[in-house]
């Protein structure tokens, strides 16, 4: 679904707000994918979405039944959380290392924590102990700031992120397994090939009918059900699909049938990227951090993450489109217009700093000659920055939000610079069409 005018409620409030008001709106929660919402779609679109929702529900029931069948003879603690868990699955070692006992142990841990659906949870070390029967597949992923009504409150705190693409989960596990399999081409590699095929099937099953991927699958509701560009989840999934489809390098072992499925999944992901690029008054802009799977419009995530355009995620999407070997005319136009929008919304002569006083919090201050910055979020209709706080309030002045959120979130970035660098070369091969 394409936008002619961005008419999200929060954005309408922001457009009417006076400049630099303390509060210019209130964030609204993303909606889950439900049978009732699917029933509002055009009749021809409903069957595939009903089948998708039914598949998710069936898989959730199967996952829960599998854990219950293992029994819980005692309180088996979940694995301790680790925010840099990807470091326990190194992807940059020499090829021979992946045949060592150390590497195989990591792969065995990965297999032991693979959910019945075929995915993995996040923020878990993969170089520790194997999972034991009855142990949860996920750790404590609950927000420590969540209050009643918080967008980040788990529907079931004991079943949260059980299968996710968040924080590079599932993608990293599959990449690591591919290296192990390449190093162990014989019978020793069979368990890892089986786990890889199951993980690939997880991604195929989790992909939306429109080509996007949710943050969590089986679905668990809220913003987790949205098409997730956040932290480059969809880009990384699409890149892995390309690698699998190529059948080259570490993926030479992949059977042809899986390669073909991966190629189809990649093509559908690219179509989703192009379809969800937000248009305002008929002009392409960029993308939100996540988009509702059914309406394809940007939606909010956590309390302080609004349904706005996101510069960092959009930068990664544009770089990805520029890496396509044979981009369609639609992809070429998407890049040209997206780059133009990033140029237009750059912030000049300002700096984001705490000035040496962390207690006072970081602030955006005038700084003539400072390198350009980009806000994390922009109101689509106006191209103006917007900032959220834990109480769901939205502000057009970052200095008005709480110290905790000013210090604890990446409100500004320079990600578009990588876009401009790639674009300088790319545009020579793909000149902008004459209007």
XYZ file of C-alpha atoms in Angstrom:
435
model
C 0.000 0.000 0.000
C 1.448 3.348 -1.053
C 0.909 6.658 0.714
C -0.232 9.793 -1.084
C -0.560 11.747 2.154
C 0.855 10.465 5.430
C -2.116 10.669 7.766
C -1.037 8.821 10.868
C -2.743 10.266 13.952
C 0.466 11.106 15.770
C 1.787 12.923 12.748
C -1.392 14.954 12.427
C -0.994 16.085 16.027
C 2.609 17.023 15.388
C 1.762 19.076 12.306
C -0.656 21.171 14.332
C 1.709 21.680 17.263
C 3.504 24.992 17.865
C 7.271 25.075 17.352
C 9.364 23.766 20.240
C 6.408 22.870 22.431
C 7.227 20.716 25.467
C 4.812 17.955 24.348
C 3.508 17.711 20.791
C 1.786 14.349 20.856
C 1.380 10.973 22.508
C 2.693 7.754 21.058
C 0.153 5.079 20.130
C 0.720 1.326 20.296
C 1.235 -0.842 17.234
C -1.475 -3.419 16.591
C -1.028 -7.158 16.492
C -1.956 -9.268 13.491
C -5.401 -10.657 14.302
C -8.192 -12.471 12.490
C -10.398 -9.424 13.011
C -7.900 -7.126 11.296
C -7.336 -9.576 8.459
C -11.106 -9.567 7.871
C -10.891 -5.862 6.972
C -8.493 -6.514 4.086
C -9.739 -6.816 0.494
C -11.327 -10.270 0.063
C -8.621 -11.471 -2.320
C -5.883 -10.667 0.224
C -7.446 -12.430 3.180
C -6.738 -16.148 2.489
C -2.924 -15.898 2.539
C -2.960 -13.827 5.713
C -5.391 -16.188 7.452
C -3.139 -19.102 6.493
C -0.122 -17.214 7.837
C -1.816 -16.451 11.161
C -3.030 -20.052 11.488
C 0.511 -21.304 10.812
C 1.887 -19.023 13.502
C -0.673 -20.133 16.075
C -0.085 -23.802 15.282
C 3.654 -23.368 15.630
C 3.301 -21.529 18.942
C 1.165 -24.390 20.280
C 3.714 -26.922 19.040
C 6.604 -25.022 20.637
C 4.846 -24.833 23.989
C 3.860 -28.496 23.844
C 7.452 -29.483 23.088
C 8.746 -27.659 26.153
C 6.006 -29.128 28.345
C 6.807 -32.623 27.080
C 10.402 -32.286 28.237
C 9.225 -31.968 31.818
C 10.632 -29.681 34.476
C 12.019 -31.801 37.336
C 13.182 -28.640 39.067
C 13.555 -24.977 38.475
C 15.884 -24.883 35.483
C 17.215 -21.364 35.079
C 17.258 -19.697 31.696
C 20.638 -18.907 30.233
C 22.024 -15.597 31.469
C 21.541 -12.659 29.152
C 24.473 -11.240 27.202
C 24.027 -8.166 25.026
C 27.068 -8.950 22.869
C 26.169 -12.582 22.305
C 27.240 -12.443 18.661
C 30.849 -12.337 19.902
C 30.423 -15.913 21.095
C 29.736 -16.956 17.469
C 32.746 -15.475 15.627
C 32.376 -15.326 11.866
C 35.853 -14.029 11.067
C 38.091 -16.976 11.990
C 40.287 -18.920 9.571
C 38.361 -21.711 7.792
C 40.249 -24.464 9.616
C 39.152 -23.124 12.996
C 35.547 -24.122 12.325
C 36.546 -27.791 12.443
C 38.097 -27.464 15.917
C 36.493 -28.811 19.112
C 36.000 -25.236 20.320
C 33.998 -24.267 17.248
C 32.027 -27.496 17.240
C 31.067 -26.952 20.874
C 29.603 -23.564 19.970
C 27.694 -25.182 17.126
C 26.394 -27.892 19.474
C 25.168 -25.206 21.889
C 23.473 -23.459 18.980
C 21.666 -26.651 18.001
C 20.629 -27.325 21.584
C 18.933 -23.908 21.823
C 17.192 -24.109 18.454
C 13.458 -23.840 19.043
C 11.053 -26.428 17.626
C 10.052 -23.757 15.081
C 13.676 -23.619 13.935
C 14.742 -20.168 15.145
C 16.651 -18.849 18.121
C 16.114 -16.322 20.880
C 18.471 -13.384 21.437
C 21.165 -12.151 23.821
C 22.412 -15.616 24.753
C 25.999 -16.830 24.932
C 26.647 -19.735 22.607
C 29.959 -20.829 24.110
C 28.607 -22.017 27.461
C 26.720 -25.131 28.490
C 24.362 -27.066 26.273
C 20.672 -26.529 26.891
C 19.161 -29.203 29.130
C 15.638 -30.635 28.754
C 13.047 -28.336 30.295
C 15.266 -25.272 30.143
C 13.640 -22.245 28.467
C 14.857 -21.430 24.972
C 14.864 -17.719 25.853
C 16.259 -15.743 28.756
C 14.633 -12.839 30.565
C 13.976 -10.393 27.753
C 11.491 -8.321 29.742
C 11.976 -4.564 29.959
C 13.121 -3.412 33.384
C 11.327 -0.102 32.815
C 7.940 -1.507 31.847
C 4.920 -0.218 33.769
C 1.253 -1.175 33.258
C 0.283 -0.285 29.719
C 3.877 -0.146 28.528
C 4.273 -1.055 24.845
C 7.168 -3.335 25.793
C 5.269 -5.440 28.329
C 5.485 -9.099 27.355
C 2.210 -10.875 26.745
C 3.822 -13.827 28.514
C 7.084 -13.029 30.305
C 8.016 -16.705 30.268
C 7.576 -16.900 26.494
C 9.173 -13.738 25.145
C 11.319 -13.580 21.972
C 11.134 -17.346 21.525
C 12.365 -17.130 17.966
C 13.462 -13.689 16.736
C 15.502 -11.703 14.218
C 16.145 -8.987 16.801
C 19.773 -8.203 17.661
C 20.965 -10.385 14.754
C 19.537 -13.511 16.372
C 18.810 -16.510 14.120
C 20.769 -14.896 11.265
C 24.071 -15.145 13.174
C 23.382 -18.729 14.268
C 22.757 -19.764 10.660
C 25.870 -17.972 9.421
C 27.972 -19.736 12.038
C 26.469 -23.127 11.222
C 27.254 -22.571 7.538
C 30.932 -22.140 8.381
C 30.911 -25.286 10.510
C 29.236 -27.266 7.725
C 31.781 -26.061 5.181
C 34.585 -27.234 7.466
C 32.885 -30.615 8.068
C 31.631 -31.851 4.684
C 31.259 -35.503 5.704
C 29.060 -37.355 8.176
C 30.372 -35.222 11.036
C 28.544 -32.258 9.527
C 25.142 -33.972 9.270
C 23.651 -32.604 12.556
C 24.657 -29.099 11.559
C 23.229 -29.448 8.052
C 19.971 -30.637 9.557
C 19.844 -27.674 11.956
C 20.656 -25.265 9.135
C 17.834 -26.593 6.952
C 15.448 -26.267 9.901
C 16.618 -22.691 10.475
C 16.154 -21.783 6.821
C 12.648 -23.250 6.957
C 12.006 -21.044 10.010
C 12.782 -17.947 7.959
C 10.611 -19.139 5.069
C 7.696 -19.811 7.436
C 8.111 -16.531 9.297
C 8.152 -14.344 6.176
C 4.956 -12.378 5.668
C 2.873 -12.819 2.508
C 4.028 -9.327 1.465
C 7.715 -10.234 1.839
C 8.516 -8.642 5.189
C 9.614 -10.365 8.375
C 8.288 -9.824 11.908
C 10.622 -9.235 14.813
C 9.377 -12.374 16.585
C 7.909 -15.601 15.188
C 5.700 -17.349 16.070
C 3.899 -14.041 16.489
C 3.591 -12.684 20.009
C 1.644 -9.472 19.398
C 2.240 -5.737 19.594
C 5.030 -4.149 17.603
C 6.780 -7.530 17.426
C 4.265 -8.397 14.661
C 5.383 -5.495 12.455
C 7.592 -5.600 9.371
C 10.899 -5.023 11.131
C 13.545 -2.818 9.566
C 14.814 -1.990 13.066
C 18.453 -2.946 13.640
C 18.520 -3.997 9.970
C 16.602 -7.215 10.687
C 14.966 -7.431 7.263
C 18.129 -6.381 5.431
C 20.181 -9.072 7.169
C 17.538 -11.697 6.430
C 17.420 -10.670 2.769
C 21.229 -10.741 2.549
C 21.287 -14.248 4.019
C 18.660 -15.324 1.496
C 20.924 -14.036 -1.286
C 23.882 -15.945 0.137
C 21.877 -19.151 0.379
C 20.438 -18.703 -3.110
C 23.912 -18.237 -4.579
C 25.065 -21.681 -3.465
C 28.566 -20.222 -3.288
C 31.268 -20.171 -0.632
C 29.997 -21.295 2.776
C 26.604 -22.068 1.203
C 27.758 -24.501 -1.475
C 26.279 -27.352 0.582
C 22.717 -25.993 0.400
C 20.373 -28.224 -1.663
C 18.887 -26.719 -4.808
C 15.346 -26.735 -3.444
C 16.349 -24.560 -0.501
C 18.334 -22.261 -2.786
C 15.233 -21.714 -4.896
C 13.126 -20.938 -1.823
C 15.769 -18.487 -0.656
C 15.838 -16.720 -4.013
C 12.069 -16.322 -3.898
C 12.216 -15.048 -0.307
C 14.871 -12.486 -1.269
C 12.843 -11.234 -4.238
C 9.756 -10.862 -2.073
C 11.757 -8.978 0.548
C 12.974 -6.525 -2.091
C 9.393 -6.030 -3.271
C 8.372 -5.317 0.337
C 11.111 -2.714 0.695
C 9.950 -0.909 -2.432
C 6.265 -1.083 -1.521
C 6.730 0.276 1.989
C 8.844 3.301 1.045
C 6.686 6.128 2.369
C 5.296 8.615 -0.110
C 4.210 12.099 0.894
C 2.229 14.088 -1.657
C 3.257 11.555 -4.272
C 6.976 11.828 -3.546
C 9.098 8.987 -2.168
C 10.823 9.615 1.152
C 12.339 6.763 3.191
C 11.110 4.141 5.682
C 9.992 3.779 9.264
C 11.723 1.661 11.857
C 8.913 -0.835 11.532
C 5.737 -0.948 9.438
C 2.392 -2.534 10.207
C 2.281 -5.829 8.340
C -1.271 -5.298 7.052
C -1.426 -1.557 6.332
C 2.311 -1.285 5.538
C 2.405 2.095 7.306
C 5.043 3.012 9.911
C 4.069 2.110 13.471
C 5.477 2.747 16.919
C 7.599 0.249 18.844
C 8.614 0.977 22.422
C 7.044 3.888 24.301
C 9.658 6.331 23.060
C 9.893 5.042 19.465
C 7.249 6.788 17.324
C 5.571 5.889 14.047
C 7.991 8.120 12.169
C 10.599 7.889 9.425
C 13.930 6.489 10.592
C 17.211 7.762 9.157
C 19.499 4.952 10.329
C 17.347 2.040 9.168
C 16.597 3.858 5.915
C 20.313 4.333 5.307
C 20.854 0.571 5.514
C 17.917 -0.085 3.192
C 19.297 2.332 0.600
C 22.766 0.774 0.773
C 21.185 -2.652 0.339
C 19.253 -1.517 -2.745
C 22.462 -0.075 -4.204
C 24.127 -3.484 -3.814
C 21.566 -5.240 -6.002
C 23.360 -6.510 -9.137
C 20.511 -5.683 -11.517
C 18.141 -3.219 -9.837
C 14.692 -2.652 -11.284
C 13.618 0.838 -12.397
C 11.571 1.002 -9.183
C 14.630 0.230 -7.065
C 16.679 2.839 -8.924
C 14.015 5.486 -8.365
C 13.729 4.478 -4.700
C 17.440 5.089 -4.174
C 17.545 8.446 -5.922
C 14.551 9.763 -4.008
C 15.685 8.327 -0.670
C 19.127 9.892 -0.991
C 17.566 13.217 -1.911
C 15.380 13.078 1.212
C 18.357 12.337 3.467
C 20.161 15.366 2.064
C 17.141 17.553 2.725
C 16.731 16.601 6.405
C 20.386 16.809 7.497
C 20.966 18.917 10.609
C 23.694 21.514 10.211
C 25.838 23.376 12.752
C 24.666 21.436 15.809
C 26.304 18.965 18.193
C 24.872 16.257 20.448
C 26.934 16.317 23.648
C 26.822 16.201 27.433
C 29.453 18.913 27.630
C 31.311 16.879 30.229
C 28.310 16.811 32.580
C 26.661 13.394 32.291
C 24.310 14.103 35.174
C 22.776 16.980 33.243
C 22.358 14.748 30.208
C 23.242 15.121 26.571
C 21.793 18.073 24.724
C 21.605 19.348 21.191
C 23.481 22.632 21.066
C 24.478 25.151 18.425
C 27.936 24.361 17.076
C 28.871 26.296 13.915
C 30.909 24.174 11.544
C 30.087 20.864 13.249
C 29.679 17.790 11.000
C 26.155 17.125 9.809
C 23.875 14.980 11.978
C 20.598 13.196 11.344
C 17.860 12.674 13.896
C 16.800 9.074 14.446
C 13.160 9.953 13.694
C 11.411 12.442 11.440
C 7.756 13.348 11.003
C 6.937 12.133 7.509
C 4.613 14.980 6.587
C 6.975 17.770 7.640
C 10.489 16.304 7.595
C 11.028 17.624 11.135
C 12.717 15.614 13.919
C 10.603 14.059 16.658
C 11.675 12.522 19.989
C 9.882 10.250 22.469
C 10.053 9.570 26.185
C 9.213 6.584 28.351
C 5.867 8.134 29.306
C 4.845 7.979 25.588
C 5.011 11.744 25.156
C 6.430 13.033 21.880
C 8.540 16.174 21.602
C 9.967 18.267 18.796
C 12.878 19.378 21.010
C 15.172 16.602 22.230
C 16.295 18.797 25.110
C 12.770 18.520 26.553
C 12.852 14.762 27.150
C 14.102 13.069 30.310
C 17.796 12.818 31.116
C 17.493 9.035 31.240
C 16.261 8.881 27.632
C 18.628 11.560 26.384
C 21.565 9.575 27.737
C 20.177 6.128 26.968
C 19.159 6.233 23.325
C 20.760 7.010 19.957
C 18.706 10.062 18.984
C 21.222 11.197 16.378
C 23.480 9.415 13.925
C 25.668 9.807 10.848
C 24.478 6.667 9.028
C 23.488 8.607 5.870
C 27.163 9.325 5.242
C 27.671 5.699 4.172
C 24.760 6.158 1.775
C 26.289 9.242 0.172
C 29.639 7.479 -0.224
C 28.066 4.495 -1.983
C 25.736 6.709 -4.013
C 28.578 8.748 -5.517
C 29.725 5.643 -7.420
C 26.354 3.939 -7.867
C 24.714 6.908 -9.590
C 27.300 6.746 -12.408
C 25.896 3.360 -13.436
C 22.304 4.288 -12.580
C 21.710 7.943 -13.482
C 18.565 9.603 -12.243
C 15.759 9.366 -14.814
C 14.826 12.599 -16.535
C 11.488 13.791 -15.190
